[in-house]
Tab-separated table of C-alpha atoms and ligand atoms in Angstrom:
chain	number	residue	atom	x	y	z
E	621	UNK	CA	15.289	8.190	17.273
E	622	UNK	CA	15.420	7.688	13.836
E	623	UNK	CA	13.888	5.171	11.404
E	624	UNK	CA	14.496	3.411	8.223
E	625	UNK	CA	12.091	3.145	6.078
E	626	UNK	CA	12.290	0.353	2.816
E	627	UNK	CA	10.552	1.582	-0.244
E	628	UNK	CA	12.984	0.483	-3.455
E	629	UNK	CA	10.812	-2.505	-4.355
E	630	UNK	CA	8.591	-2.214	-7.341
E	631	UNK	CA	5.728	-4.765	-5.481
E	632	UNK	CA	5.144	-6.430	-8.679
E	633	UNK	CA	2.181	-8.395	-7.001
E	634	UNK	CA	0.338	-5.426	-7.120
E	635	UNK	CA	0.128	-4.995	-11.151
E	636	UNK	CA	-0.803	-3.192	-13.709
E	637	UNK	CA	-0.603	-0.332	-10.416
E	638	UNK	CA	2.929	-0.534	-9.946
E	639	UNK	CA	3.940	-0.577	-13.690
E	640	UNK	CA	3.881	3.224	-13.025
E	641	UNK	CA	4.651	3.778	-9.833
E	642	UNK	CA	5.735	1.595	-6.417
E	643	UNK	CA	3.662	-0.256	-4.227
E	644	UNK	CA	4.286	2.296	-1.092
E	645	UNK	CA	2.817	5.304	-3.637
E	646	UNK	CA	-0.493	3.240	-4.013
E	647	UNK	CA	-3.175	5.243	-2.196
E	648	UNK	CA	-5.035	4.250	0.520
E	649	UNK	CA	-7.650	6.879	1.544
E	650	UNK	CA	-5.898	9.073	-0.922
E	651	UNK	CA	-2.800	8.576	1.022
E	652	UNK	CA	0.003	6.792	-0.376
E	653	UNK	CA	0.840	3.746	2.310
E	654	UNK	CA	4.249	5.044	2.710
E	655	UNK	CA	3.082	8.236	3.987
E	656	UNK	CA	0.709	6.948	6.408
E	657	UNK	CA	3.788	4.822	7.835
E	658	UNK	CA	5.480	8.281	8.029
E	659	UNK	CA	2.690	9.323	10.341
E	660	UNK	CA	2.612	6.426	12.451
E	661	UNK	CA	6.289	7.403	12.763
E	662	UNK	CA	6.037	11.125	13.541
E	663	UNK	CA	3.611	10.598	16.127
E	664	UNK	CA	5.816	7.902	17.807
E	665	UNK	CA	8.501	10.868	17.592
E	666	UNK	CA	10.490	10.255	15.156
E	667	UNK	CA	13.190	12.529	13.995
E	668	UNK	CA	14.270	11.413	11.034
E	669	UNK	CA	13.498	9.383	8.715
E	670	UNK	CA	16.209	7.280	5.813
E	671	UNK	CA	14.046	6.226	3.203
E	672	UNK	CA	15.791	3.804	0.847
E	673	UNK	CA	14.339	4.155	-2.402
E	674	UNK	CA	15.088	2.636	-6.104
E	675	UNK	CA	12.005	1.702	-8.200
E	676	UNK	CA	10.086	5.065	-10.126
E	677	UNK	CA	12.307	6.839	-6.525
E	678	UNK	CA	11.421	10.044	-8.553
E	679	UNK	CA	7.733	10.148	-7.814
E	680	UNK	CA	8.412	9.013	-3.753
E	681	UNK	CA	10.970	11.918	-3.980
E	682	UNK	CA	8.728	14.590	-5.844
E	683	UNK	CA	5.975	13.558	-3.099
E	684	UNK	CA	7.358	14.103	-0.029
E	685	UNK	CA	10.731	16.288	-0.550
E	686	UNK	CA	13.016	16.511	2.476
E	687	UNK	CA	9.832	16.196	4.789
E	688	UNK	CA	9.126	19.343	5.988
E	689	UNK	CA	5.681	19.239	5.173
E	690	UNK	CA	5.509	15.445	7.042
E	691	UNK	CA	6.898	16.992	10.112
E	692	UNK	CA	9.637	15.203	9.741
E	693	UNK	CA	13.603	15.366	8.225
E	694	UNK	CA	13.854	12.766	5.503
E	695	UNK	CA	17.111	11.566	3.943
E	696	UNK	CA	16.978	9.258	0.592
E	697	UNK	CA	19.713	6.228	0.061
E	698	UNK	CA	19.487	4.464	-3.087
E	699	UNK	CA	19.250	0.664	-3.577
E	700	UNK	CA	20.431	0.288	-6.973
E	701	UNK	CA	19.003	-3.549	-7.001
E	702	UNK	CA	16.592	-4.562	-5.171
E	703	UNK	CA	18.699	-8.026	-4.029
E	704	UNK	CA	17.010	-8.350	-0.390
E	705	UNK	CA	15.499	-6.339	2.906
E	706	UNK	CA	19.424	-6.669	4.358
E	707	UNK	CA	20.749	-5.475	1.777
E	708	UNK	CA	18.321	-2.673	1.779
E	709	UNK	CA	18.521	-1.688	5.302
E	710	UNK	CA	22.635	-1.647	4.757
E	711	UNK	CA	22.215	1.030	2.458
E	712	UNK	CA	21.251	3.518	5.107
E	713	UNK	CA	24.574	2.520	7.138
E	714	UNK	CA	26.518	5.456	6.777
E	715	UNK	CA	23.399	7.706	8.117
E	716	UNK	CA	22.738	5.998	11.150
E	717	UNK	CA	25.378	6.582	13.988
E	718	UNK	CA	27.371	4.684	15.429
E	719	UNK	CA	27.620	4.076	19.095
E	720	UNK	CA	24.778	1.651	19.812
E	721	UNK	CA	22.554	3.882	18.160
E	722	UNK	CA	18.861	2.433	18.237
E	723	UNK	CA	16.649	2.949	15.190
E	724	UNK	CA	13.613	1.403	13.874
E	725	UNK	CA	13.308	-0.209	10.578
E	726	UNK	CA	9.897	-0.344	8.771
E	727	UNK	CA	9.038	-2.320	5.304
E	728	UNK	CA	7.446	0.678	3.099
E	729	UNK	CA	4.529	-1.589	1.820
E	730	UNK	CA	2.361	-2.334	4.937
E	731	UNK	CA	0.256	-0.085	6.426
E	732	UNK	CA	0.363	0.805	10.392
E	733	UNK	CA	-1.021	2.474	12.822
E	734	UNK	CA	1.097	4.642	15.207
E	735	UNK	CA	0.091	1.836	17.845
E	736	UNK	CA	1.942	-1.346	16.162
E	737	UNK	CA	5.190	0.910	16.331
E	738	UNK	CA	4.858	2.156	20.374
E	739	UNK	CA	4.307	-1.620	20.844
E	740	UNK	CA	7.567	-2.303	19.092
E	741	UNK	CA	9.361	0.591	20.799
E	742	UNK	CA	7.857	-0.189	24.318
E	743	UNK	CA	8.829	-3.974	23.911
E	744	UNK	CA	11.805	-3.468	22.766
E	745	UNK	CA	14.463	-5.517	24.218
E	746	UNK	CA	18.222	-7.558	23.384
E	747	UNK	CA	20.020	-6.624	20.778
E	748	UNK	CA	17.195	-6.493	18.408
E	749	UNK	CA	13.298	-6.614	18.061
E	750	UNK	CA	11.040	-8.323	15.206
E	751	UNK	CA	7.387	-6.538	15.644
E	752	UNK	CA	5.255	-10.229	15.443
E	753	UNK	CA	1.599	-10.443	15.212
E	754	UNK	CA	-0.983	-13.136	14.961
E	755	UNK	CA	-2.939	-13.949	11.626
E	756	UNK	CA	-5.137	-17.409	11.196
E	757	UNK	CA	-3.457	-17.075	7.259
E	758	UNK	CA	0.456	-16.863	8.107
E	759	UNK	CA	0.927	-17.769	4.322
E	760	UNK	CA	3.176	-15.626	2.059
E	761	UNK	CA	5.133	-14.100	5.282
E	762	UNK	CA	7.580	-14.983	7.688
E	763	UNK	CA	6.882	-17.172	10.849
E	764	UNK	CA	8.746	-16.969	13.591
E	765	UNK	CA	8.768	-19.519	17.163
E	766	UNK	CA	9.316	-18.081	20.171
E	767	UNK	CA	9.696	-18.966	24.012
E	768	UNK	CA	8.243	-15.778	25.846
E	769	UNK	CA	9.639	-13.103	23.943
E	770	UNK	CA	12.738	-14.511	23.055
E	771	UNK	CA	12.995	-15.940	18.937
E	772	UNK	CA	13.944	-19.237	19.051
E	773	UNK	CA	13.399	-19.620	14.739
E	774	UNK	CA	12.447	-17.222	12.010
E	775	UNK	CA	10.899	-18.993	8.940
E	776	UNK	CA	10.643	-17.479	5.835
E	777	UNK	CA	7.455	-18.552	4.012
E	778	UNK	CA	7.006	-21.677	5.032
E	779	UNK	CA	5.086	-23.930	2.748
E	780	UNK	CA	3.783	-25.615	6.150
E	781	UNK	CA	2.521	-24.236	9.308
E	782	UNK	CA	4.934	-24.165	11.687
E	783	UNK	CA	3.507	-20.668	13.628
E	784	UNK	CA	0.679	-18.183	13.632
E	785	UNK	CA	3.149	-15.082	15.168
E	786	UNK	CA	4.126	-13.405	11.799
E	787	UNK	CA	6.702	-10.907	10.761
E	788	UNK	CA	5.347	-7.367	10.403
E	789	UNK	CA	8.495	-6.416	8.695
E	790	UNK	CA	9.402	-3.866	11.705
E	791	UNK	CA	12.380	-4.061	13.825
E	792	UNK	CA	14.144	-2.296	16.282
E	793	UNK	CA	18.105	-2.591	15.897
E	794	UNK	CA	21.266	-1.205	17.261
E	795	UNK	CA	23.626	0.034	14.646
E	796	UNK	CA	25.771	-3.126	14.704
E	797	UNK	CA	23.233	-4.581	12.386
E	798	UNK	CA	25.180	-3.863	10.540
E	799	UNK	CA	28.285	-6.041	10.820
E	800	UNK	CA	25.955	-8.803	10.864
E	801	UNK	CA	24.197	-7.759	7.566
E	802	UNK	CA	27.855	-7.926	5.915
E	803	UNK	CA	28.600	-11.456	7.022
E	804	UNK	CA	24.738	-12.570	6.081
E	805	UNK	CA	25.144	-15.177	2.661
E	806	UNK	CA	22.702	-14.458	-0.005
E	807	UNK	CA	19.986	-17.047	0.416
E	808	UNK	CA	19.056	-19.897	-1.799
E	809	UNK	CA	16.435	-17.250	-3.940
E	810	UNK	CA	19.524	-15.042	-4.569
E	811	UNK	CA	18.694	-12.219	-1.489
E	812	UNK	CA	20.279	-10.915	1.261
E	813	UNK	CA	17.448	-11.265	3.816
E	814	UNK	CA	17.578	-9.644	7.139
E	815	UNK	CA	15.811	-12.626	7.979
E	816	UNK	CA	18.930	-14.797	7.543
E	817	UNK	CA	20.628	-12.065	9.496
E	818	UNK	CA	18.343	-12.853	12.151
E	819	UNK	CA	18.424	-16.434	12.126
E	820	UNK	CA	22.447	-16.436	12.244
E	821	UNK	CA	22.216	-13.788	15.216
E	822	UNK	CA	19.958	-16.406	16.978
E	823	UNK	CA	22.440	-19.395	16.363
E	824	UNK	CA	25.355	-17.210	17.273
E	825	UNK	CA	23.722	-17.075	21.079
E	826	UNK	CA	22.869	-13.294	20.557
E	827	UNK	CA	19.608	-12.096	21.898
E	828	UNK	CA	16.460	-11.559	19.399
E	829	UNK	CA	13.353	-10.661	21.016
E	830	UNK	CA	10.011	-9.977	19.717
E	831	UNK	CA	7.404	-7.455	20.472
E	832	UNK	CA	3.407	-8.271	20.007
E	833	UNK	CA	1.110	-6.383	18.700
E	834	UNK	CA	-2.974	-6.270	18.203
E	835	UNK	CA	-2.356	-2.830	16.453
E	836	UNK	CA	-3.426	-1.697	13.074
E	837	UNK	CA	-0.798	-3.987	10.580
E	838	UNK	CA	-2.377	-4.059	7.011
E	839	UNK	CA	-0.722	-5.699	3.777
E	840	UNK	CA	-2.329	-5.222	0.237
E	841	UNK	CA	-0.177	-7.831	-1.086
E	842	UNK	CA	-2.457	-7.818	-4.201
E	843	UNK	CA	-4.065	-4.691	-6.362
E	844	UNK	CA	-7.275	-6.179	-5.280
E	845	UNK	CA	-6.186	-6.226	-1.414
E	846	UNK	CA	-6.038	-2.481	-1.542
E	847	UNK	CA	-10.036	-2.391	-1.222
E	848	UNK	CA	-10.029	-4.118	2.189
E	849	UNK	CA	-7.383	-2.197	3.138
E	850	UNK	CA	-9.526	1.225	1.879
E	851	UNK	CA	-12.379	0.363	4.116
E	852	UNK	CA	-10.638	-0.317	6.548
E	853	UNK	CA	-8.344	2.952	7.117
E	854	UNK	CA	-11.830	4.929	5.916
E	855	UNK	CA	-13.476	3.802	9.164
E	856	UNK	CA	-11.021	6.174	10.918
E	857	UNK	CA	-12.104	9.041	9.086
E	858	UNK	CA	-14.284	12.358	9.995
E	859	UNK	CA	-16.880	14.424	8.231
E	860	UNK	CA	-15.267	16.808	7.232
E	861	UNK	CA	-17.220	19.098	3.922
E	862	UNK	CA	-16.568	22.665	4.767
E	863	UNK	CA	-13.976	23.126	2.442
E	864	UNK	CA	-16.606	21.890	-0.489
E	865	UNK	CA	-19.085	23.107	-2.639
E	866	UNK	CA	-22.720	21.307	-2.262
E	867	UNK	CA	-25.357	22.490	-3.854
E	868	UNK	CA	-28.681	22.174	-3.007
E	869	UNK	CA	-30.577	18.668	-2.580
E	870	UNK	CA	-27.687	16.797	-2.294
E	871	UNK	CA	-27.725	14.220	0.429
E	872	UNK	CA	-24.741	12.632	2.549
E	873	UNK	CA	-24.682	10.480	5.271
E	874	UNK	CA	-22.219	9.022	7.368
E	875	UNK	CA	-18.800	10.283	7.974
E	876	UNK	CA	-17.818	12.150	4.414
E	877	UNK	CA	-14.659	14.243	3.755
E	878	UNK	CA	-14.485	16.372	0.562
E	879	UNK	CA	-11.168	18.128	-0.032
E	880	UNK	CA	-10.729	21.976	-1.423
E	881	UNK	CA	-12.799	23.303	-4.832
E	882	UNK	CA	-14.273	20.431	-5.152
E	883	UNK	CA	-18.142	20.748	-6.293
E	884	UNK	CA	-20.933	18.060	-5.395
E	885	UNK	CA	-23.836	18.590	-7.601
E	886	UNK	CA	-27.929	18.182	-6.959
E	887	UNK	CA	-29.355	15.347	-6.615
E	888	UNK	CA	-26.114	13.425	-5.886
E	889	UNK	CA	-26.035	10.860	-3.453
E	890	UNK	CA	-23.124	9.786	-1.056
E	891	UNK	CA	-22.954	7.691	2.160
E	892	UNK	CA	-19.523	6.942	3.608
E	893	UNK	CA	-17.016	6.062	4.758
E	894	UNK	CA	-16.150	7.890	1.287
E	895	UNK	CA	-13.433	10.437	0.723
E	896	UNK	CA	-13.329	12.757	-2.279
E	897	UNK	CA	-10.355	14.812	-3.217
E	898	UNK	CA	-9.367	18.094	-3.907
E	899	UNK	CA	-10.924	19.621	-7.459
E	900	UNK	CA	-13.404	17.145	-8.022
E	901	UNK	CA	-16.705	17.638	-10.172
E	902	UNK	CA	-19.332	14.614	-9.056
E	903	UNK	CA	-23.100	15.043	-10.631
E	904	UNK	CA	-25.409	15.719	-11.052
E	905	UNK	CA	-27.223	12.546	-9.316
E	906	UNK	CA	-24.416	10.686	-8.789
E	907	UNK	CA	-24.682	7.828	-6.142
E	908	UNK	CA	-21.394	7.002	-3.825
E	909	UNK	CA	-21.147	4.336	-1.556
E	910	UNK	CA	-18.814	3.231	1.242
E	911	UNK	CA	-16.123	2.433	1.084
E	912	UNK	CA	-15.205	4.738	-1.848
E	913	UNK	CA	-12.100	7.100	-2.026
E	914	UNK	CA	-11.470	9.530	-4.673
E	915	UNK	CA	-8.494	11.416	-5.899
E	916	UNK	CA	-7.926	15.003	-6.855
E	917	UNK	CA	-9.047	16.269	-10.052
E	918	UNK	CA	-11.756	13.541	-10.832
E	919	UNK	CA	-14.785	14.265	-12.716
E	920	UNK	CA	-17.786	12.206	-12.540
E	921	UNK	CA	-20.577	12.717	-15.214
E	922	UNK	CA	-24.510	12.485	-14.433
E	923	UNK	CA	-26.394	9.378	-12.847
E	924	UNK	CA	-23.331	7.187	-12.150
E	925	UNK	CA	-23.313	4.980	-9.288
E	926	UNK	CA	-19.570	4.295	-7.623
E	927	UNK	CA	-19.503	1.697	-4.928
E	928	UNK	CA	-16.411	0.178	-2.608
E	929	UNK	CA	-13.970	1.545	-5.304
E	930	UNK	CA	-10.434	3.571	-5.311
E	931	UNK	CA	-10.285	5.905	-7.651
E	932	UNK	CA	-7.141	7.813	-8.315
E	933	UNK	CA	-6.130	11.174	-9.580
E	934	UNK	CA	-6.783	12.621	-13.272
E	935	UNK	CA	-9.873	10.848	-13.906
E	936	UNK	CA	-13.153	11.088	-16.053
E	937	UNK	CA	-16.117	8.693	-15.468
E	938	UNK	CA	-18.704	9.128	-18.147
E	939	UNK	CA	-22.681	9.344	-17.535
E	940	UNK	CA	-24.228	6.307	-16.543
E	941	UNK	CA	-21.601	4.206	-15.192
E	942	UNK	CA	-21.605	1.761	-12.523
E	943	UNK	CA	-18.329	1.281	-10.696
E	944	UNK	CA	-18.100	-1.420	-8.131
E	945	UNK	CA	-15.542	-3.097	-6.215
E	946	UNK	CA	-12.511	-1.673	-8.313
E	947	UNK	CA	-9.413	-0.021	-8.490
E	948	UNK	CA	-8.782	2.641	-11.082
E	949	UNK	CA	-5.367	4.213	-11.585
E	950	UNK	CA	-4.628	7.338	-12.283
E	951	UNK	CA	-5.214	9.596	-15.789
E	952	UNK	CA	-7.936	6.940	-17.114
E	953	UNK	CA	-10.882	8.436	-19.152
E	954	UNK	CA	-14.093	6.093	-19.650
E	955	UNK	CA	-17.265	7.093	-21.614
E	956	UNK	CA	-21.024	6.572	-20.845
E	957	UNK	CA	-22.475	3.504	-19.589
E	958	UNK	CA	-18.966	2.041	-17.957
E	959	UNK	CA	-19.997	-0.905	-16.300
E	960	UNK	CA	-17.991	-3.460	-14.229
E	961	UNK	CA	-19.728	-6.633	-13.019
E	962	UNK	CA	-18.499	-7.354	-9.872
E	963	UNK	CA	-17.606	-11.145	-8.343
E	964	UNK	CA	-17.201	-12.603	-4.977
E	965	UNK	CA	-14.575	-15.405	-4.106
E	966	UNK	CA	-13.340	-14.951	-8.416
E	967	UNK	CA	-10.177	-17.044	-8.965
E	968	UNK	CA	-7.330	-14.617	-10.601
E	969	UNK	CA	-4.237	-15.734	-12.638
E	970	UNK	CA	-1.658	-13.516	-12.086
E	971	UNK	CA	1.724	-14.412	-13.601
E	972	UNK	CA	0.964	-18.224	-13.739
E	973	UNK	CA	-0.235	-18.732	-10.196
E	974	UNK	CA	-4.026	-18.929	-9.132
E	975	UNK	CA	-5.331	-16.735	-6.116
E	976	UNK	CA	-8.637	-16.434	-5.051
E	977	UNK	CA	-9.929	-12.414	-4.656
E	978	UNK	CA	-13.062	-11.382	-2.575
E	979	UNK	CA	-15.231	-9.199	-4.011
E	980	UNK	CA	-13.550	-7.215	-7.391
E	981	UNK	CA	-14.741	-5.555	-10.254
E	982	UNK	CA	-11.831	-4.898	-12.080
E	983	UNK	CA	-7.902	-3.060	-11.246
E	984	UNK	CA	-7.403	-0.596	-14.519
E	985	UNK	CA	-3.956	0.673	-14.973
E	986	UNK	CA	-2.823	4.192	-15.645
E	987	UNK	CA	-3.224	6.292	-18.962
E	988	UNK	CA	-6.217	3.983	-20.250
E	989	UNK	CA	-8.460	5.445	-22.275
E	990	UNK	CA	-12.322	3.133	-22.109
E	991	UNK	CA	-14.784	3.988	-24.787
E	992	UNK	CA	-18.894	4.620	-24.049
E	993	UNK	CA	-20.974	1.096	-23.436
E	994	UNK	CA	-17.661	-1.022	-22.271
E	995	UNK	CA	-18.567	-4.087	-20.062
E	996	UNK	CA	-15.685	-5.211	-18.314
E	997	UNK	CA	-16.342	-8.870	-16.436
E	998	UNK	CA	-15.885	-9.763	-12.549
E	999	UNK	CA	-12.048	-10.118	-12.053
E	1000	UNK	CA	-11.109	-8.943	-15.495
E	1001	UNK	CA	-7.882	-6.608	-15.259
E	1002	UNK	CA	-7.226	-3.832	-17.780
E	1003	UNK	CA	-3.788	-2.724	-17.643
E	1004	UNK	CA	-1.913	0.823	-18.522
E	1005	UNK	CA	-1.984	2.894	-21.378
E	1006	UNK	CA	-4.634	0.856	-23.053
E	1007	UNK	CA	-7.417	1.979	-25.685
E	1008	UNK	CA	-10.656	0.511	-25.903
E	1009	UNK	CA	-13.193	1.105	-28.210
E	1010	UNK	CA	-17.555	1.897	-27.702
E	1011	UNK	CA	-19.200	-1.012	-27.441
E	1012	UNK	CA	-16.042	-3.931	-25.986
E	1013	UNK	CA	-17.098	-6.369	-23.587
E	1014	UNK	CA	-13.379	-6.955	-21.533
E	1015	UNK	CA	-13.849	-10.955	-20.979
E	1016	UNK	CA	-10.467	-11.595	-20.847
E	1017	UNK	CA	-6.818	-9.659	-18.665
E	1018	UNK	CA	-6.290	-6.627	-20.859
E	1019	UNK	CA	-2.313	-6.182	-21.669
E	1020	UNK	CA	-0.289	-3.166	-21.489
E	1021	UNK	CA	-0.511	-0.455	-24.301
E	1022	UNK	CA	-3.352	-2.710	-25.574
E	1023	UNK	CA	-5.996	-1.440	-28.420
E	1024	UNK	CA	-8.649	-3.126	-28.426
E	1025	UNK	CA	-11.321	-2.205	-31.251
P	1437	GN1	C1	13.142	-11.582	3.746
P	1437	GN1	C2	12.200	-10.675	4.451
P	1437	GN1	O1	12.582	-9.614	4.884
P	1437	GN1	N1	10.941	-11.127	4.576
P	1437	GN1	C3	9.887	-10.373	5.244
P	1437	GN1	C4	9.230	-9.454	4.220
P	1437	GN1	O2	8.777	-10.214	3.118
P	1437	GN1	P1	8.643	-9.556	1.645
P	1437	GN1	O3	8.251	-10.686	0.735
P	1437	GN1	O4	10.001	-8.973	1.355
P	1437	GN1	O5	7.588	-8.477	1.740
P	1437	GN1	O6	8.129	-8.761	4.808
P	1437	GN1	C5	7.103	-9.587	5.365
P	1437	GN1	C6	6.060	-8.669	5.977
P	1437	GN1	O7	5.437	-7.930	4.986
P	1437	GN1	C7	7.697	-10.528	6.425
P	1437	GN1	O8	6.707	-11.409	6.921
P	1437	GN1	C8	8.860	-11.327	5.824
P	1437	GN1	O9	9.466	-12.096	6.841
């Protein structure tokens, strides 16, 4: 079988991250999400896989090729504008067959386990399948009532709540989708939602079932979600250190993994769930604590103490700093004594609307460059290719290409 995979959107919820790169390249675990849908998918036996790309498609492209090293064929379809999920999915018409062929359709920005898509292929049933699941906080997603397993309504964000079964943004169609995509109208926001598509194959009589699943179904619809989302993918993970260098008197506990050539210094400190990529230098007497993932090629100087973080790739942490509860992009360079305060329940403004984070430090974009002695407050965001001098304290959202000094 083959599946379809969305990934064109930029996921401008999760900025200053995405300013560089798409939502489905963020890492989780040092994974980007897409590609640990692509595993859920592969071991479910999938063939091949369409991804429809169009925001920054060069660096999904560059990352994972035509597959091969996924175990799996993948085939790219551009969405030129990113005008709905129907309209998306459409764009793969012409490599799915014809004939009834099944095929599953997957949103690129959530993660999943392999288990939420057997439930979806097991369950399958009619003439197509929404994968459903039940959350206490439906809101931001689409609802949908059903009687047994057949979808009576689909409800796209409701401001109300109507239903707890949400829309994991997975499907199982036949290729006639696609007629019903083309006679879909563009909705009142100005999309082509396969949700409408769904909704008018319901009122036309045709049968839409949907599949349940307790499986592993994770959204970082914010930069800041990506942290939950972190810890909770790290619990999966093994020790695994032989590939590193440790020298002596180093201590780690709980389940570790420490990629190629990278070197762990004495006196350094580290109790997962953490993961640490390939080419790292950490320590001397460096303290990590769960859940922390690093990236390849990330340097941490002496007597720094990293906590419930993601860092990315190309980084340089000076002596003395204390990371906590933050997201750092990629190619960002701080000096000593980098501190971020860390909140709990912090209420962030992002693009005029007011949402309320759990615990955060701070989300720093890609390409910043943070001087020695640099305080940034609970909540506080710095965005990309920024300068800041020694000495800032960061009290207020840091804009792009910023210089503060
Ligand atoms: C029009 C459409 O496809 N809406 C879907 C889709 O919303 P987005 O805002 O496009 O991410 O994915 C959600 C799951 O992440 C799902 O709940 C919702 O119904």
């Amino acid at each position: 079988m083959k599946a379809v995979i969305l990934a064109a959107g930029e996921g401008k919820r999760c900025r200053p991250l995405t300013l560089t790169r798409s939502k489905v390249m963020l890492p989780v675990a040092n994974k980007p999400i897409l590609e640990h849908i692509i595993n859920a998918l592969v071991k479910n036996d999938i063939k091949e896989i369409i991804l429809v790309v169009g925001y920054k498609k060069e660096r999904i492209m560059d990352y994972f090729e035509d597959g091969i090293n996924f175990g799996v064929k993948i085939k790219y379809v551009e969405q030129k504008a990113q005008i709905g999920t129907a309209h998306a999915i459409l764009q793969a018409r012409d490599l799915i067959g014809k004939d009834d062929e099944k095929f599953v359709v997957v949103n690129g920005d959530n993660i999943i386990g392999p288990d939420a898509i057997a439930d979806l292929i097991i369950g399958e049933e009619g003439d197509a399948t929404l994968l459903t699941c039940k959350k206490d906080n439906v809101s931001g997603y689409g609802v949908i009532v059903a009687k047994g397993k057949k979808v009576v309504e689909i409800i796209e964000k409701p401001k109300t709540l109507v239903s707890h079964l949400i829309n994991t943004g997975i499907y199982l169609f036949k290729s006639d989708i696609f007629d019903m995509i083309e006679k879909t109208s563009i909705s009142t926001t100005g999309e082509y939602a396969i949700t409408d598509t769904l909704q008018m194959m319901i009122d036309e009589g045709m049968p839409v079932t949907t599949a349940i699943t307790n499986a592993e179904w994770l959204d970082a619809a914010y930069s800041w979600n990506l942290l939950e989302a972190n810890t909770i993918v790290l619990g999966d993970f093994e020790t695994d250190i032989s590939k590193a260098k440790i020298e002596d008197s180093v201590s780690i506990k709980g389940s570790v993994s420490i990629g190629r050539n990278t070197t762990i210094r004495s006196g350094s400190y580290i109790v997962g769930p953490v993961v640490i990529g390939d080419n790292c230098d950490i320590g001397p007497n460096v303290v990590i604590l769960p859940s922390t993932s690093i990236g390849n090629n990330v340097s941490v100087a002496s007597f720094t103490y990293i906590k419930n973080s993601i860092l990315m790739n190309d980084i340089r942490i000076g002596t003395h700093s204390n990371i906590s509860s933050s997201v750092v992009g990629s190619n960002v360079t701080t000096g000593p004594n980098f501190i971020t305060e860390e909140g709990e329940k912090l209420i962030i403004i992002l693009e005029n609307e007011l949402h309320e984070a759990g615990k955060l430090g701070t989300v720093i974009g890609d390409d910043t460059d943070i001087g020695g002695n640099v305080l940034v407050r609970a909540g506080k965001m710095v965005s990309s290719n920024c300068r800041i001098s020694s000495g800032k304290t960061i009290s207020e959202d840091v804009p792009t290409n910023a210089l503060i000094n």
